Tab-separated table of C-alpha atoms and ligand atoms in Angstrom:
chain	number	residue	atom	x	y	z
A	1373	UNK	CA	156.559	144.939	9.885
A	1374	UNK	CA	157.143	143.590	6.501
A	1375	UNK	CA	153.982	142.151	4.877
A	1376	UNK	CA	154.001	140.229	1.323
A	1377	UNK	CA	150.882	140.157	-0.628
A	1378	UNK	CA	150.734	136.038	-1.614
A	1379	UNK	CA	147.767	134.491	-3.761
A	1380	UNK	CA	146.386	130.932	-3.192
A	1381	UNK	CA	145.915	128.705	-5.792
A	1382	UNK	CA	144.718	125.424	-4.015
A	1383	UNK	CA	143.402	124.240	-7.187
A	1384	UNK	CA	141.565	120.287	-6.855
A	1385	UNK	CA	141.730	117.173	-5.139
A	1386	UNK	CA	144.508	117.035	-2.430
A	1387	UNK	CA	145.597	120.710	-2.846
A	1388	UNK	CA	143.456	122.468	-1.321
A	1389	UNK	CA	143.793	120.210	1.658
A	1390	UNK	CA	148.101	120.232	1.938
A	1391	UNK	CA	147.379	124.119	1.125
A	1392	UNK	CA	145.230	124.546	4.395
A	1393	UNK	CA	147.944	123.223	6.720
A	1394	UNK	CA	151.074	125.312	4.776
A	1395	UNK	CA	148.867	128.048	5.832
A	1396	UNK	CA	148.947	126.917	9.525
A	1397	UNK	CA	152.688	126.588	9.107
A	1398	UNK	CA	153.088	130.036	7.665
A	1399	UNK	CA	151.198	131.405	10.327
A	1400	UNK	CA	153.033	129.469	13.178
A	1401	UNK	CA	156.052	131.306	11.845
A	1402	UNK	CA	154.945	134.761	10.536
A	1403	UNK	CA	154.809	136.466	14.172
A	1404	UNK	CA	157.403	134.380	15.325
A	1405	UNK	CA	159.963	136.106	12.551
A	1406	UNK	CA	158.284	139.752	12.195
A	1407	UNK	CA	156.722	139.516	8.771
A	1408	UNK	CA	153.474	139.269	8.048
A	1409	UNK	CA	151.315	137.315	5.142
A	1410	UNK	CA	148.468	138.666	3.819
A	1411	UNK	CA	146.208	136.472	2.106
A	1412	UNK	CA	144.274	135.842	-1.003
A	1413	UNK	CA	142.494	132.773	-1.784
A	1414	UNK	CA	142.041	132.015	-5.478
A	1415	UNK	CA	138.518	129.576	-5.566
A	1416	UNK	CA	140.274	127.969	-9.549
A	1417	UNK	CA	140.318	124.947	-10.790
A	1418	UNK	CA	137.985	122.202	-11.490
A	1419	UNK	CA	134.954	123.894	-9.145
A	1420	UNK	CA	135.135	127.305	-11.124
A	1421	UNK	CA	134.835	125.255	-14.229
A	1422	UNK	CA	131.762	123.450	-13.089
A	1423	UNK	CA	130.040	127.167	-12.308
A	1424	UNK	CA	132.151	129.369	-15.147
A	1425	UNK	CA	132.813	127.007	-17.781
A	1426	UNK	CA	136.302	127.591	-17.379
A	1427	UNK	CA	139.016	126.903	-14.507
A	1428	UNK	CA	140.551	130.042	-14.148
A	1429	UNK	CA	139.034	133.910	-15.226
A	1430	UNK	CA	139.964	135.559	-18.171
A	1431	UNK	CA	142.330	137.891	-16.778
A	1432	UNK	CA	143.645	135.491	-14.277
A	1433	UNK	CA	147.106	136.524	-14.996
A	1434	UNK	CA	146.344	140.240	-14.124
A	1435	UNK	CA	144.777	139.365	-11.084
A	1436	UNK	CA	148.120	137.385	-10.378
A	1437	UNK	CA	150.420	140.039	-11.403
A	1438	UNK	CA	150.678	142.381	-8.096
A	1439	UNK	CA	151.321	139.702	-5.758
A	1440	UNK	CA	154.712	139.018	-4.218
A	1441	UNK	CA	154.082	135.334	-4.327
A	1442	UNK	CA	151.780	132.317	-5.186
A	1443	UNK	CA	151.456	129.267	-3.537
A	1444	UNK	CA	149.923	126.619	-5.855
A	1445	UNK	CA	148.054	123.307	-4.709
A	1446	UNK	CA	147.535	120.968	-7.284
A	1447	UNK	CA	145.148	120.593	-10.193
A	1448	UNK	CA	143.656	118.361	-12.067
A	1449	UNK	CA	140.360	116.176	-12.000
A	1450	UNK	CA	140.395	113.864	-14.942
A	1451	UNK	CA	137.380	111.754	-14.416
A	1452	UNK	CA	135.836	115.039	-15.601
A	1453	UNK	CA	137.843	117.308	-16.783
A	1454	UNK	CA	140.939	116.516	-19.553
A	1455	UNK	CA	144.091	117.216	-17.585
A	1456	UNK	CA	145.416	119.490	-20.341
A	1457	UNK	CA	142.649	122.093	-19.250
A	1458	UNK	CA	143.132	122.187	-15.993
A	1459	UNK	CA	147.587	122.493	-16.538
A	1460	UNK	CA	147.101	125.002	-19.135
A	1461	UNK	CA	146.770	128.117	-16.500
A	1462	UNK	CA	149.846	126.669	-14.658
A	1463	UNK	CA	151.861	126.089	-17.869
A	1464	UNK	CA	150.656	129.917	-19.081
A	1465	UNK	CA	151.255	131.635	-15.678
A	1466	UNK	CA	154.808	129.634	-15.912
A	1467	UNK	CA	155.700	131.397	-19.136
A	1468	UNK	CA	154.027	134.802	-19.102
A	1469	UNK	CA	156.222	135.691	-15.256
A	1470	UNK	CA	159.006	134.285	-17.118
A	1471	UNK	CA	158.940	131.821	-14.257
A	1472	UNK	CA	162.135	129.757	-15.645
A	1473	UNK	CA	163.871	128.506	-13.075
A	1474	UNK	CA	161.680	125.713	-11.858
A	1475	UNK	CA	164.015	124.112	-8.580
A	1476	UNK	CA	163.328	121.082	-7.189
A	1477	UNK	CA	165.226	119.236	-4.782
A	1478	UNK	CA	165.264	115.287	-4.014
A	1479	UNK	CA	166.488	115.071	-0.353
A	1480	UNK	CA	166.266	111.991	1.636
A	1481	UNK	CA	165.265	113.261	4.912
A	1482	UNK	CA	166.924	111.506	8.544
A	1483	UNK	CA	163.578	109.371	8.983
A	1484	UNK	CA	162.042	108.512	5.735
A	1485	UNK	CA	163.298	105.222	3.766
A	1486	UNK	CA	164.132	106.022	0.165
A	1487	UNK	CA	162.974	103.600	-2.047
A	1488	UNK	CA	166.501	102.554	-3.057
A	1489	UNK	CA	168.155	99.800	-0.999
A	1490	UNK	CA	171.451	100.505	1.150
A	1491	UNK	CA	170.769	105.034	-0.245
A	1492	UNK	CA	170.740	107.027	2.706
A	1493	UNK	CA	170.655	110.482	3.316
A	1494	UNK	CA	174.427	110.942	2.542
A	1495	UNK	CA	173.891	109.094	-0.899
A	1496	UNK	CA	170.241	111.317	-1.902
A	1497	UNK	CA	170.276	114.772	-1.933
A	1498	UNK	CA	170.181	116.538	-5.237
A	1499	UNK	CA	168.546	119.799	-7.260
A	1500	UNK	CA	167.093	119.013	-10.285
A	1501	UNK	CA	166.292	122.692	-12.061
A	1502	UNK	CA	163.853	122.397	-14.879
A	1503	UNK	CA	164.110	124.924	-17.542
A	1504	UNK	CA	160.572	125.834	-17.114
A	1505	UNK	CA	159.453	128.420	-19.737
A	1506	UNK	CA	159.414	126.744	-23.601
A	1507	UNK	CA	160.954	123.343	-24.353
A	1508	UNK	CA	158.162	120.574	-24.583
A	1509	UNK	CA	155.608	122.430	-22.767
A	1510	UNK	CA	154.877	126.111	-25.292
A	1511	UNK	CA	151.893	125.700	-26.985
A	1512	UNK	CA	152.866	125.259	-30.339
A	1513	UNK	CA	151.085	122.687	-32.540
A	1514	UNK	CA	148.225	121.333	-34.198
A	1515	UNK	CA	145.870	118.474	-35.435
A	1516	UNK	CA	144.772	117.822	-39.138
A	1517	UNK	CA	141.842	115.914	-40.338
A	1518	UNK	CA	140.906	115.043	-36.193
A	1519	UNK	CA	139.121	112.080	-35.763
A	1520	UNK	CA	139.441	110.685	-38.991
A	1521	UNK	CA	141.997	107.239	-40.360
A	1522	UNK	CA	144.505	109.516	-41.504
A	1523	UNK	CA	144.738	112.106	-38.863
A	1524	UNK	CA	148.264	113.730	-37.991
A	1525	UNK	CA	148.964	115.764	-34.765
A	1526	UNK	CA	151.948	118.209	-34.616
A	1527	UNK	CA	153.233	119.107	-31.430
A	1528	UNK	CA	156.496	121.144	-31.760
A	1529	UNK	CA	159.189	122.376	-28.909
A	1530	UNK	CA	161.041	125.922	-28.660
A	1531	UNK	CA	164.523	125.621	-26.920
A	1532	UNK	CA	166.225	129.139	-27.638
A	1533	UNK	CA	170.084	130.136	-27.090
A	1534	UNK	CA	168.202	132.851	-24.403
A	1535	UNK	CA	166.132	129.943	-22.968
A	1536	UNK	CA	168.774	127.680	-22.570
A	1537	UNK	CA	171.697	129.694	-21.864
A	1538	UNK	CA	169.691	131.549	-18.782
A	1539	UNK	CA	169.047	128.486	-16.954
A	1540	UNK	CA	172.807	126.983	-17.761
A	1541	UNK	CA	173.877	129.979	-15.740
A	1542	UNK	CA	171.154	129.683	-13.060
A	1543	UNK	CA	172.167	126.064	-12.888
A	1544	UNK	CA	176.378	126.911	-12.475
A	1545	UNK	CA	175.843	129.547	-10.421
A	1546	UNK	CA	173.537	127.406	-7.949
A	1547	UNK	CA	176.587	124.132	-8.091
A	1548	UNK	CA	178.925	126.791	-6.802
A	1549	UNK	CA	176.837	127.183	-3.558
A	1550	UNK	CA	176.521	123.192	-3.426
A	1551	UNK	CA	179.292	121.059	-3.792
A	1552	UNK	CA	180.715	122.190	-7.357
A	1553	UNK	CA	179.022	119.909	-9.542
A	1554	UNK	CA	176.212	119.851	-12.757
A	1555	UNK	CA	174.921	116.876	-15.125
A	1556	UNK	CA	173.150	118.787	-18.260
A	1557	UNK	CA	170.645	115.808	-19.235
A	1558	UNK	CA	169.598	115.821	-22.796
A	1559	UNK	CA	168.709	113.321	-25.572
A	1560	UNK	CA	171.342	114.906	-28.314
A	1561	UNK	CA	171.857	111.560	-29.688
A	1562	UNK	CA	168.503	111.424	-30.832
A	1563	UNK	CA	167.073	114.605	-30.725
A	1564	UNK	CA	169.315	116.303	-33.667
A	1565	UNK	CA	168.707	119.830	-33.693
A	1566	UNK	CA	167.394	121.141	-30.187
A	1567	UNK	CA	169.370	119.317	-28.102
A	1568	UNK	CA	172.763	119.690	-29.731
A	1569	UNK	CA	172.257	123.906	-29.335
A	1570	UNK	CA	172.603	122.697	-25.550
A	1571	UNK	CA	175.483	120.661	-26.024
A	1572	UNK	CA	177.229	123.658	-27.669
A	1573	UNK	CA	175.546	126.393	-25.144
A	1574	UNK	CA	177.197	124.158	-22.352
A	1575	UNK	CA	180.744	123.940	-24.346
A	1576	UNK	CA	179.989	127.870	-24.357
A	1577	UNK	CA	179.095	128.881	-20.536
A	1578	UNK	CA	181.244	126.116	-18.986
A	1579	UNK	CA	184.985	127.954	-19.204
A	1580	UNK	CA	182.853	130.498	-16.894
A	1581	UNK	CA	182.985	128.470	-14.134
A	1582	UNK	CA	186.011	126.955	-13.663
A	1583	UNK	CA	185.007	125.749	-10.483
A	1584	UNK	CA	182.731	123.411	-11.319
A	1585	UNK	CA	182.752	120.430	-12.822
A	1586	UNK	CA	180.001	119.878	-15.579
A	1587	UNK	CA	179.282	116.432	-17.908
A	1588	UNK	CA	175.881	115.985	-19.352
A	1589	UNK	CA	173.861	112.330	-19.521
A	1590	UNK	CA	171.127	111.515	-21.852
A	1591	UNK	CA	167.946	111.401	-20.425
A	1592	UNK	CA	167.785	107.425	-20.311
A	1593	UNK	CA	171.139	107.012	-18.590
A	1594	UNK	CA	170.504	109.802	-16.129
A	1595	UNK	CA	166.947	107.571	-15.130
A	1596	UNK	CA	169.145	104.833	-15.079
A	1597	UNK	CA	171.623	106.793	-12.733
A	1598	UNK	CA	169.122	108.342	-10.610
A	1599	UNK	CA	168.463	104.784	-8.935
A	1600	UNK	CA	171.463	103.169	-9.591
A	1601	UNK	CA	173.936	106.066	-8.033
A	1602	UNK	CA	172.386	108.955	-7.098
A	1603	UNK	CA	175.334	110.315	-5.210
A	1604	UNK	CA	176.850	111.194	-8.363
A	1605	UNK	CA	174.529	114.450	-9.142
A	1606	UNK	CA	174.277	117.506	-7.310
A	1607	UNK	CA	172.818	120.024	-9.956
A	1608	UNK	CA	170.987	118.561	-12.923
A	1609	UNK	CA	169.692	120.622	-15.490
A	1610	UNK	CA	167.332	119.351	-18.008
A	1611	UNK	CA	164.400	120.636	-20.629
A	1612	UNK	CA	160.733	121.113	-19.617
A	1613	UNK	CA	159.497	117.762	-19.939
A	1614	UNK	CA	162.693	115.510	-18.742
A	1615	UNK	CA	163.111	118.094	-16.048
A	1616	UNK	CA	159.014	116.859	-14.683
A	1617	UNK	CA	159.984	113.734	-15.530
A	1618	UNK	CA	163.036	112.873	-13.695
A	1619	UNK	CA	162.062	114.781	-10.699
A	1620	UNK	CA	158.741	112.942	-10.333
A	1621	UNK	CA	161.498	109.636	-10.149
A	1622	UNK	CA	163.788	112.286	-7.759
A	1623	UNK	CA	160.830	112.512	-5.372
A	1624	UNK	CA	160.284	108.912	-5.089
A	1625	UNK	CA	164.113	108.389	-4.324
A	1626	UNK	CA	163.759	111.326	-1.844
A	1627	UNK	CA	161.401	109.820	0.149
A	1628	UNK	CA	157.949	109.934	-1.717
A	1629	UNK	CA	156.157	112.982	-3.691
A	1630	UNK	CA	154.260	113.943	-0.436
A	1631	UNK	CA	157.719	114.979	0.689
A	1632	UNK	CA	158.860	117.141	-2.667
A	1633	UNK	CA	158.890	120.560	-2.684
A	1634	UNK	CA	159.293	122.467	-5.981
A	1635	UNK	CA	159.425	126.703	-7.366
A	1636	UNK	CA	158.557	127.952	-10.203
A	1637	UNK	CA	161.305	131.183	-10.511
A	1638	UNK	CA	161.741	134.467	-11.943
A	1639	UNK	CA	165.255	135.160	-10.784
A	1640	UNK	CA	165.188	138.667	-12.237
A	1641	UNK	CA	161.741	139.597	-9.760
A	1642	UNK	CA	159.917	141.091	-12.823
A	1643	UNK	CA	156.979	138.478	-11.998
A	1644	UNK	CA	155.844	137.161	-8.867
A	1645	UNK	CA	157.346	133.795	-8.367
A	1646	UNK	CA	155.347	130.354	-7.694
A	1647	UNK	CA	155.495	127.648	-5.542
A	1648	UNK	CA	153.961	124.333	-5.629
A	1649	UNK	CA	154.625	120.722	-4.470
A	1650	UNK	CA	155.809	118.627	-7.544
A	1651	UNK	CA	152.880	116.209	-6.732
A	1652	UNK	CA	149.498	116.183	-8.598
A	1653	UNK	CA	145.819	116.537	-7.248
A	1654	UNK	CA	145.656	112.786	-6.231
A	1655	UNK	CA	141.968	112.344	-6.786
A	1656	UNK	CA	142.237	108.685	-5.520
A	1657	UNK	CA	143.160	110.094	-1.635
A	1658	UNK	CA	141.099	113.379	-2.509
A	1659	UNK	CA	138.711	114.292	0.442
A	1660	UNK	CA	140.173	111.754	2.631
A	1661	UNK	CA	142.607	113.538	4.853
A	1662	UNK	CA	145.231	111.233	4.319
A	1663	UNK	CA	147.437	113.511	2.350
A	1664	UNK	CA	150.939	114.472	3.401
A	1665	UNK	CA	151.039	118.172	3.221
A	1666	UNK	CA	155.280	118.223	3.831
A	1667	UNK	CA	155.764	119.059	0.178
A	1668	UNK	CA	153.492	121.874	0.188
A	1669	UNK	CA	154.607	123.178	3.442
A	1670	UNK	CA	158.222	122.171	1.815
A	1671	UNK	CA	157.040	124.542	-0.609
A	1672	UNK	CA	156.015	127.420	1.541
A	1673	UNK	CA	159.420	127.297	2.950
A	1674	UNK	CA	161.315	127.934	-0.620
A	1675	UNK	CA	158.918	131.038	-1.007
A	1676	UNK	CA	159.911	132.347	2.272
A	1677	UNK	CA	163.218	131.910	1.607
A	1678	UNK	CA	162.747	133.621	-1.922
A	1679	UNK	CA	160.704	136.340	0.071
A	1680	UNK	CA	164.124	136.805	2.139
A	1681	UNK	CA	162.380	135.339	5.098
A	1682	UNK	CA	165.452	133.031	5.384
A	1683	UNK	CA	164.497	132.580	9.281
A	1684	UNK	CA	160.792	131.818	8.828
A	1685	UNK	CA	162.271	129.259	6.066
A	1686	UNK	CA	164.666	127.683	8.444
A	1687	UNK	CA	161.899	127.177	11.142
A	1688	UNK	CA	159.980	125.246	8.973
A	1689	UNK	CA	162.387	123.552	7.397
A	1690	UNK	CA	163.533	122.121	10.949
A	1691	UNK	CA	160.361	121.554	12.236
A	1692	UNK	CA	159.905	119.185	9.184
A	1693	UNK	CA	163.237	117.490	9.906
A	1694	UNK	CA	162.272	116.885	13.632
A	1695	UNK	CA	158.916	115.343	12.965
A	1696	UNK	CA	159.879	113.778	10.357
A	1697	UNK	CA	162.833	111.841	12.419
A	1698	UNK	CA	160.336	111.684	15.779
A	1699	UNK	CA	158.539	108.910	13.103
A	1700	UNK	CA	155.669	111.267	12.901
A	1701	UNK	CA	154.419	110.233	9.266
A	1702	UNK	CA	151.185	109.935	7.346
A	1703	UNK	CA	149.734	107.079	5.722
A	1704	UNK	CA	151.820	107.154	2.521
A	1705	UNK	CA	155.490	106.890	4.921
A	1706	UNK	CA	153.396	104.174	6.843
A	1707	UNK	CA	152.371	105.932	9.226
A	1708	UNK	CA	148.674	106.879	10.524
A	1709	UNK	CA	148.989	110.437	11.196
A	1710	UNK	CA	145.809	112.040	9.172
A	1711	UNK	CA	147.056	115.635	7.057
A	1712	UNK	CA	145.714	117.564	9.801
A	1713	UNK	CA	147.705	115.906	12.140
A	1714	UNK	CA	151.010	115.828	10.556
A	1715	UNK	CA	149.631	120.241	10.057
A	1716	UNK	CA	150.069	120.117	14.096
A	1717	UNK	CA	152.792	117.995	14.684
A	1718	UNK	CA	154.869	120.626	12.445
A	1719	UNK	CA	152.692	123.771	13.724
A	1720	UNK	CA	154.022	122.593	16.860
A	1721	UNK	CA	157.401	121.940	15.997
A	1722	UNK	CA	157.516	125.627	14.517
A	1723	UNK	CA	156.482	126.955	18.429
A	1724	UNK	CA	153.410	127.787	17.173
B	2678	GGG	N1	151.485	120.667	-7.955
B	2678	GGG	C1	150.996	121.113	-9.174
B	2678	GGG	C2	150.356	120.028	-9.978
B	2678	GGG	O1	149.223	119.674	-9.776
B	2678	GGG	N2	151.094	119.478	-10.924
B	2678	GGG	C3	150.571	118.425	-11.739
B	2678	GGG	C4	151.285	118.247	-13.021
B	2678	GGG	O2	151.111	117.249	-13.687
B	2678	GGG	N3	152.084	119.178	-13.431
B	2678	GGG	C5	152.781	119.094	-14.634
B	2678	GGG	C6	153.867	120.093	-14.651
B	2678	GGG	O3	154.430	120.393	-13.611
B	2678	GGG	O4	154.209	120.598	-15.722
């Protein structure tokens, strides 16, 4: 039987909650489809700070490094903790595995109302792919006389021809398996020097794929766009931080961020890949058991389907469908169903 080695990350507030029922999912499915998961739970985050003075270990990304997979929570506790200190092991395990592609679709499920009047499911079902590895998010910068009338903070962004060029491809090749089309979203107008090397990278990889059609939005019109059309995208590539922000708006269209699913990618396998929901730790729900654990079990399913567990992924993908259509729904849909209870509803719906 074919067993992948997967690490846990449930991180804070909601996570570890939606991480404990995509763990009942797996499990409903894992005998079902011959593989098997073997486990490691990672106890980071904002309760390893409180006892080690810092959320992850030192060599966290060693003790990452031999897995086949990690499936990520959610961090963050701010009332504490900054939130920069609990994203920096994310951000660092992101770049270090090369971890790219970051894929995350916005698809209004049979069942769920999207917040946009008279958008069905026809009208709402998009990729956005976030070039996930420099951009907005390296850690390049710094801050000069801190604290005092005159202080000045630099905080610089790395796009690279590599960079940029690796997830234009990723981003073609992915519209030719959809329905032919890409939006490049940028902010060239403004944003001089990075943003026109996309412009001229796209001009560059476009005649490669003839096949598809390709135009590119700034980032304002393509927020605009998003609610006012968003039939017109089917693969939108954008930066680091327009790439987290437009698909925190494609989530909402797609039904809510409970419902958004989201990888973090190393197409070439080098690294292990990682997979999180696109939501945050939630502290205001934390503890609950309100939660909606679909986008981590959403989640789950990508990395099963990166695994090559493409049946395991389908079973949970329709489970999810079916419940979500039978109006099964937690509190954040409108519906009453606690997180454990939407976790049996779809280990049910799995066979399990
Ligand atoms: N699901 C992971 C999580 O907690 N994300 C919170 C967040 O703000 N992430 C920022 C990012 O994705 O760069």
């Amino acid at each position: 039987m074919k067993t992948y080695r997967i690490a846990l990350y449930p991180g804070d507030g909601i996570g570890p909650e939606v991480v404990d029922q995509a763990v009942r999912v797996l499990d409903a499915v894992q005998a079902r489809h011959g593989f098997q998961l073997d486990y490691v739970r990672l106890p980071w985050g904002f309760d390893y700070w409180r006892e080690h003075g810092r959320v992850v270990p030192e060599d966290f990304l060693d003790v990452l490094r031999p897995f086949d997979a990690i499936l990520l929570g959610a961090v963050g506790w701010p009332a504490t903790l900054p939130d920069h200190v609990t994203l920096a092991p994310l951000v660092k395990i992101r770049q270090t595995f090369e971890q790219y592609a970051c894929i995350r679709p916005a698809k209004l499920l049979p069942g769920v109302k999207s917040v946009l009047v008279g958008k069905g499911p026809a009208e709402i079902d998009f990729v956005v792919l976030r070039e996930n590895s420099e951009g907005e998010y390296v850690d390049s910068g710094s801050r000069f006389r801190q604290g005092q009338d005159d202080e000045v903070a630099l905080q610089t962004a790395i796009h690279t021809r590599r960079g940029v060029e690796r997830i234009l491809r990723f981003g073609f090749e992915m519209a030719r398996k959809r329905r032919k089309r890409l939006t490049m979203i940028t902010k060239s107008n403004a944003q001089r020097f990075a943003y026109t090397l996309w412009d001229d990278l796209l001009e560059l990889v476009k005649p490669d794929y003839p096949d598809v059609s390709a135009d590119k939005l700034h980032c304002d019109a393509a927020a605009m766009d998003f609610v006012r059309r968003p039939e017109r995208f089917d693969v939108v590539v954008a930066s680091n931080l327009f790439g987290d922000l437009l698909t925190d708006l494609g989530g909402v269209i797609g039904g809510g961020l409970g419902l958004a699913p989201s990888t973090n990618t190393n197409p070439e396998r080098k690294y292990p890949s990682m997979f999180e929901p696109v939501h945050g730790s939630a502290p205001d729900i934390a503890g609950q058991g309100i939660a909606n654990p679909v986008a981590q079990v959403l989640s789950a399913a990508m990395m099963l389907e990166w695994l090559g567990e493409d049946a395991g992924a389908t079973t949970i993908r329709r489970a999810v469908e079916q419940t979500l259509a039978a109006g099964k729904h937690t509190p954040d849909l409108g519906g009453a169903l606690t997180t454990s209870q939407m976790g049996d509803a779809l280990v049910q719906a799995c066979g399990g």
